[in-house]
Amino acid sequence: MIRSLVAYALNNRFIVLSIAFLLFLWGVISFEKLPVEAYPDVANTWVQVITQWPGRAAEELEQQVTIPVEIQMNGIPHLQHVRSASLAGLSVVNLIFDDDSDNDWDRQKVLERLAQVTLPSNVSAQIGPDFSPIGSIYWYTLKSDNPAYDVMELKSVQDWVISKYIKSVPDVVDDSSFGGITREYQVRIDPDKLVSYGLSLAQVEQQLSNSNANAGGSFIEQGAQQINVRAVGLVHNVSDIEKTVLKTQNGAALRIKDIADVSQGPKIRLGQIGKAIHRADGVVVDDRDVVEGIVFMRKGADTATTLEGIHAMVRWLNDHILPRGVKIVPYLDRDDLVHYTTRTVMHNLTEGMILVVIVLFLFLGNARAAVIVALTIPFALLFASICLDLRHISANLLSLGALDFGMVVDGAVVMVENIVRHLNRRETERGTPLEQIRLAAHEVQRPVFYAIAIIITAYLPIFTLQRVEGKLFKPMEWTVVFALLGALTFSMLVAPALASFLFRLGVKEWDNPVMLYLTLRYRNAVTWAIHHRPVTIGIAALSFALAILLGFSGIIGSEFLPHLDEGAIWVRGTLAPSTGPTESARVAERARQVLCSFPEVPQVVDQIGRPDDGTDTTGFFDTEYFVDLLPKEKWRPVFSEDKEKLIAAMNHELEQMPGVIWNFSQPISDNLEEAVSGVKGALAVKIYGDDLKTLEEKGDQVVSIMRGIRGVEDLGLFRLLGQPNLDFAVDRDQASRYGINVSDVQDAIQTAVGGNAISQVLIGEQRYDLVLRYLPEFRDTREAIEKIRLLSPSGERVSLAQLTKVSVSDGGSEIYRESNSRYVAVKYSVRGRDLGSTVEEAIKKVNAGVKLPPGYSYDWAGEYESQKRAQRRLMLVLPLTILVIFIILYTMFKSMKWALLIMINVAMAPFGGLLALLATGTNLSVSSGLVFVLPFGHAHPSRIPQSVALIPGFALLGAVRWPPSG
């Protein structure tokens, strides 16, 4: 069959070249529209279930919301992990599905199960937007030069103007608002007046709710017209609320303004955003309160197309929609990273092409032969683009950067060199140039096919990788395989057809002096090696032993994957669990100014707490900072363009602030790490158990042990306890004595102190909560709350201190769960040492030094877990791959001896690679481990002819040993 295809190509050269030209044009079109990602989306398919219950403690959320949701979700097909976090007012359950699941199907099943969950009254759970953990592609803040637009007005513009337009962009699933002050209409009651008029909070709530509604009275006819009848009773402003009648007493109406202060005010804040800009003149301009928007892209969507739509929408909003002086200012745009990555890839591809072409010209010694071989590169690349486009696979830095042009041109070099060799022997061989080309092509068609087939087979282990590593490397695998298929097509069909036109007058082979010199030296070396076989075999055996030693002894460090430099730093500062908003803002402001004082940093944006929509499970104890960086060539010489040195300098300055645990990552990596491990950190030790106190104690022991391990940085324990609670436990005997229900006491705490949204004020498309609370002086301290009085049925005024037992308890701060069990996490990073040996030392010392009670267990999560999983998979698959390659070799040579000889030869190849890793101080990662598989794809004995340096000996030996055959 192979012979028939080659013969058809030579008999129908015009058709073959026409098809090749059409494929070339199709490839150009596909390459232009091929989606390019900076980094493949390696996150698992997941669904978030978000439940907000303001004012409730973490233990209540866990018991009444989180656990019921988890139980109901168990058993969904393809469900891999159930992770959750419960903290004051918020429960988030993350459902992680395996690689075989369908995202839309998963979300549908979660919705079906969610409808069966029994939750407390007035509490509803919802699934989060359909975005990937790394789907936040556009971050911006609002800038205002208009004095009429303060932070509260900007927040309204963000929530009710910008957000709806951004969400209208195709493939945008959410525009999350963060920071700023949310407006609400507040009715702040004086409790003394409330009691003096004999009113209860429930009565006030009822009247406010009843007085803010419209009613319809059907319609009347007037002449030929139908006129709808409406009772318009919605409130529109503060004055309308103030005039709400509560009751009539002695013929006079008692209104809201008689017992309360009504105004527009700030909603209780859950988070805050600050921004500092380092100007070119060295001045740092700091703004401690700004409004931020985070745009999320639908999972699986094309980043470039989505960003084009976002950019167009932002320009339109800035130019036509937003008020004068208000502008959207992006500070983290995924498009910048995509363009930087694309430029890097194209630069490397171009350099690689030029280098290969130069080498071809030098060693082939014939311009026409070099042109034919060089055309293999663009043809293979464009052929791969067609296939990637048809399979809807995006390109990225790894997949395009993995293209080995030397490997791509192997087959074409064999084919063209053999054609040149035959044409150069016209004085000894008869026949036309076309006949000689046909003979030369048939000689090497079989070796070329098998050579490329083995190379493709060598990539098969990548297809077996799972989860993070699978999603990371499979696009690269597809790209390389498609390019090799394109190279095979060009080498066997297009190259002979092109040669028949370019060499129709024959060709003269060039006696390359470099090749003559190399051939002479090689012949002498081989002669010496054969004459000194014991020495040669001994050196080979020693090299093999050293390769095993370097690979398995730990001399060369190990890591999961090299990290992509995103051109920015993501800093996290963790405070005590009980930290309030004022202290958190103070720490964030100081850290923001410290980070922005570095000349290498043009801007810093920090966030404390969480957004109002509950998409981030954290509190004021968590401060995070986006640290933008200038290009490395603009850094001060002291850092030598080394990001690790810059991070070390920042860490040194930040550690001057006591009581804060610092962690350094990158924007995309931070989200990805959290999605993989479930913890805000690159690496984590999880201790599973039931008792929060015991978990914290064991976590502290782990931290104390790991603190002494070299290479462990950013070490910290995610505290489960430490959130003080002011508990008002209802004394039921006292309540019954006064005839007051428990619900009345709860209403006083929930509504009077916490605030209760009883209705909404509608202003056009905007809607703001109408909230009932006590005046600040009656709810800001423990003593003030204790003095809150309730009116008993007998008319007696009773304080909360008489009805409750007041105490302060240490409750849960944030309760983590996974696989239906609580856990505590110790997060850490590894710097200045390889990942594998560091974690293995930590495991050994922790297992020896920390004894867990029965029912408790460890899990070393994060990159280390992914690394071990990939290693186990490769240890299983690699032997099978080697066996397949051996079978192909045996099929090719029909000789067990030659096949074994080649396999032994290839077994020596890893020594050079391991030696290079050792010399350069590079760690052995999953990606470098996969590279060691590829020499099997080049498994062939070598015979270097006089005119070529790049000819695989496999193919040439095949040309010598076998007559032309199909």
Coordinates of C-alpha atoms in Angstrom, one line a residue, residues 378-619:
P378 CA 5.4 25.2 7.1
F379 CA 3.5 22.3 5.5
A380 CA 3.5 20.3 8.8
L381 CA 2.7 23.3 10.9
L382 CA -0.2 24.3 8.7
F383 CA -1.4 20.7 8.5
A384 CA -1.4 20.5 12.3
S385 CA -3.4 23.8 12.3
I386 CA -6.1 22.3 10.1
C387 CA -6.5 19.2 12.3
L388 CA -6.5 21.3 15.5
D389 CA -9.2 23.6 14.1
L390 CA -11.3 20.6 13.1
R391 CA -11.0 19.1 16.6
H392 CA -11.6 22.4 18.3
I393 CA -8.3 22.2 20.1
S394 CA -6.6 25.5 21.0
A395 CA -2.9 26.2 20.7
N396 CA -0.8 27.3 23.6
L397 CA 2.8 28.0 24.6
L398 CA 3.5 24.3 25.4
S399 CA 1.9 22.8 22.3
L400 CA 3.5 25.1 19.8
G401 CA 6.8 25.3 21.6
A402 CA 7.0 21.5 21.6
L403 CA 7.4 21.3 17.8
D404 CA 10.8 19.9 17.0
F405 CA 11.6 21.0 13.5
G406 CA 14.6 18.6 13.3
M407 CA 12.2 15.8 14.0
V408 CA 9.7 17.2 11.5
V409 CA 12.2 17.2 8.6
D410 CA 13.7 13.8 9.3
G411 CA 11.5 12.0 6.7
A412 CA 12.0 14.7 4.1
V413 CA 15.8 14.7 4.6
V414 CA 15.9 10.9 4.0
M415 CA 13.7 11.1 0.9
V416 CA 15.4 14.0 -0.7
E417 CA 19.0 12.9 0.2
N418 CA 18.4 9.5 -1.3
I419 CA 16.9 11.2 -4.5
V420 CA 20.0 13.4 -4.7
R421 CA 22.3 10.4 -4.2
H422 CA 20.6 8.5 -7.1
L423 CA 20.6 11.4 -9.4
N424 CA 24.3 12.0 -8.7
R425 CA 25.0 8.5 -10.0
R426 CA 23.6 9.0 -13.5
E427 CA 26.9 7.8 -15.0
T428 CA 26.4 4.4 -13.4
E429 CA 22.6 4.2 -13.4
R430 CA 20.4 4.3 -16.4
G431 CA 17.0 5.8 -16.8
T432 CA 15.4 9.3 -16.8
P433 CA 15.5 11.5 -13.7
L434 CA 11.9 10.6 -13.0
E435 CA 12.7 6.9 -13.0
Q436 CA 15.6 7.5 -10.7
I437 CA 13.5 9.6 -8.4
R438 CA 10.9 6.8 -8.4
L439 CA 13.6 4.2 -7.6
A440 CA 15.0 6.4 -4.8
A441 CA 11.6 7.0 -3.3
H442 CA 10.6 3.3 -3.3
E443 CA 13.9 2.5 -1.6
V444 CA 13.2 4.6 1.5
Q445 CA 9.4 4.8 1.6
R446 CA 9.2 1.9 4.1
P447 CA 11.9 3.1 6.5
V448 CA 10.5 6.7 6.4
F449 CA 7.0 5.4 7.2
Y450 CA 8.2 3.3 10.1
A451 CA 10.5 5.9 11.5
I452 CA 7.7 8.5 11.8
A453 CA 5.3 5.8 13.1
I454 CA 7.7 5.1 15.9
I455 CA 8.1 8.7 16.8
I456 CA 4.3 9.0 17.0
T457 CA 4.1 5.9 19.1
A458 CA 6.7 7.4 21.5
Y459 CA 4.1 10.2 22.2
L460 CA 1.3 7.8 23.2
P461 CA 2.0 7.8 26.9
I462 CA 0.9 11.5 27.0
F463 CA -2.6 10.4 26.0
T464 CA -2.8 8.3 29.2
L465 CA -2.1 11.2 31.6
Q466 CA -5.0 12.3 33.8
R467 CA -6.5 15.4 35.3
V468 CA -4.0 18.4 35.5
E469 CA -1.1 16.8 33.7
G470 CA -3.4 15.3 31.0
K471 CA -5.1 18.6 30.2
L472 CA -1.7 20.3 30.1
F473 CA 0.1 17.9 27.8
K474 CA -2.7 16.5 25.5
P475 CA -2.9 19.7 23.4
M476 CA 0.8 19.4 22.9
E477 CA 0.5 15.7 22.0
W478 CA -2.2 16.4 19.4
T479 CA -0.2 19.3 17.9
V480 CA 3.0 17.2 17.5
V481 CA 1.2 14.1 16.2
F482 CA -0.7 16.2 13.6
A483 CA 2.5 17.9 12.6
L484 CA 4.2 14.5 12.2
L485 CA 1.4 13.3 10.1
G486 CA 1.7 16.3 7.9
A487 CA 5.5 15.8 7.7
L488 CA 4.9 12.1 6.7
T489 CA 2.5 13.2 4.0
F490 CA 4.9 15.7 2.6
S491 CA 7.9 13.4 2.8
M492 CA 6.3 10.5 1.0
L493 CA 4.0 12.2 -1.4
V494 CA 4.8 15.8 -2.0
A495 CA 8.6 15.8 -1.7
P496 CA 9.1 13.2 -4.6
A497 CA 6.6 15.1 -6.8
L498 CA 8.4 18.4 -6.1
A499 CA 11.8 16.8 -6.8
S500 CA 10.6 15.5 -10.2
F501 CA 10.1 19.2 -11.2
L502 CA 13.1 20.8 -9.5
F503 CA 15.5 18.0 -10.5
R504 CA 14.3 17.3 -14.0
L505 CA 17.7 18.2 -15.3
G506 CA 19.5 16.2 -12.7
V507 CA 21.6 17.3 -9.7
K508 CA 25.2 17.2 -8.7
E509 CA 26.0 16.2 -5.1
W510 CA 28.4 18.5 -3.2
D511 CA 31.4 17.2 -1.4
N512 CA 30.8 18.9 1.9
P513 CA 34.2 19.4 3.6
V514 CA 32.5 19.5 7.1
M515 CA 30.8 16.2 6.4
L516 CA 34.0 14.7 5.1
Y517 CA 35.8 15.8 8.3
L518 CA 33.0 14.4 10.5
T519 CA 32.8 11.2 8.6
L520 CA 36.5 10.6 8.9
R521 CA 36.5 11.3 12.6
Y522 CA 33.4 9.1 13.1
R523 CA 35.0 6.3 11.1
N524 CA 38.1 6.4 13.3
A525 CA 36.1 6.5 16.4
V526 CA 34.0 3.5 15.4
T527 CA 37.1 1.6 14.4
W528 CA 38.7 2.3 17.8
A529 CA 35.5 1.3 19.6
I530 CA 35.3 -2.0 17.7
H531 CA 38.9 -2.8 18.4
H532 CA 38.5 -2.0 22.1
R533 CA 35.1 -3.7 22.6
P534 CA 35.6 -4.3 26.4
V535 CA 36.3 -0.6 27.0
T536 CA 33.4 0.5 24.8
I537 CA 30.9 -1.9 26.5
G538 CA 32.3 -1.0 29.9
I539 CA 31.8 2.8 29.3
A540 CA 28.3 2.1 28.0
A541 CA 27.5 0.0 31.0
L542 CA 28.9 2.7 33.3
S543 CA 26.9 5.3 31.6
F544 CA 23.7 3.2 31.9
A545 CA 24.4 2.7 35.6
L546 CA 25.0 6.4 36.1
A547 CA 21.8 7.2 34.3
I548 CA 19.9 4.9 36.8
L549 CA 21.8 6.6 39.7
L550 CA 20.9 10.1 38.5
G551 CA 17.3 9.2 37.8
F552 CA 16.5 7.4 41.0
S553 CA 18.9 8.5 43.7
G554 CA 17.5 12.0 44.2
I555 CA 20.7 13.7 43.1
I556 CA 18.6 15.5 40.6
G557 CA 15.7 17.2 42.2
S558 CA 12.1 16.7 41.0
E559 CA 9.1 18.9 40.5
F560 CA 5.7 18.6 38.9
L561 CA 5.9 21.2 36.1
P562 CA 8.0 24.3 35.3
H563 CA 5.8 27.4 35.9
L564 CA 4.8 29.9 33.2
D565 CA 6.0 33.4 34.1
E566 CA 2.8 35.5 34.0
G567 CA 4.6 38.8 34.3
A568 CA 3.0 39.6 37.7
I569 CA 2.9 38.4 41.3
W570 CA 0.0 37.4 43.5
V571 CA 0.7 38.0 47.2
R572 CA -1.5 36.7 49.9
G573 CA -1.4 38.0 53.5
T574 CA -3.3 35.9 56.1
L575 CA -4.2 37.6 59.4
A576 CA -5.8 36.2 62.6
P577 CA -9.2 34.7 62.0
S578 CA -11.0 37.3 64.2
T579 CA -9.5 40.3 62.2
G580 CA -12.1 42.9 61.5
P581 CA -12.5 45.2 58.5
T582 CA -10.8 48.2 60.0
E583 CA -7.6 46.3 60.9
S584 CA -7.6 44.4 57.7
A585 CA -7.8 47.6 55.7
R586 CA -5.0 49.1 57.7
V587 CA -2.7 46.1 57.0
A588 CA -3.6 46.1 53.4
E589 CA -2.9 49.8 53.0
R590 CA 0.5 49.5 54.5
A591 CA 1.4 46.3 52.5
R592 CA 0.1 47.9 49.3
Q593 CA 2.4 50.9 49.7
V594 CA 5.3 48.7 50.6
L595 CA 4.9 46.6 47.4
C596 CA 4.3 49.6 45.2
S597 CA 7.4 51.4 46.5
F598 CA 9.5 48.9 44.4
P599 CA 10.5 50.6 41.1
E600 CA 9.8 47.3 39.3
V601 CA 6.1 47.6 40.3
P602 CA 4.0 50.0 38.3
Q603 CA 0.8 49.3 40.2
V604 CA -0.7 47.2 43.1
V605 CA -4.4 46.4 43.6
D606 CA -5.4 44.7 46.9
Q607 CA -8.6 43.1 48.0
I608 CA -9.7 42.2 51.5
G609 CA -12.7 40.1 52.4
R610 CA -14.9 38.8 49.7
P611 CA -17.4 40.1 47.0
D612 CA -21.1 40.3 47.8
D613 CA -22.0 37.4 45.5
G614 CA -20.2 34.8 47.6
T615 CA -18.0 33.5 44.8
D616 CA -14.9 33.7 47.1
T617 CA -14.9 31.9 50.4
T618 CA -12.9 34.1 52.6
G619 CA -13.2 36.9 55.2

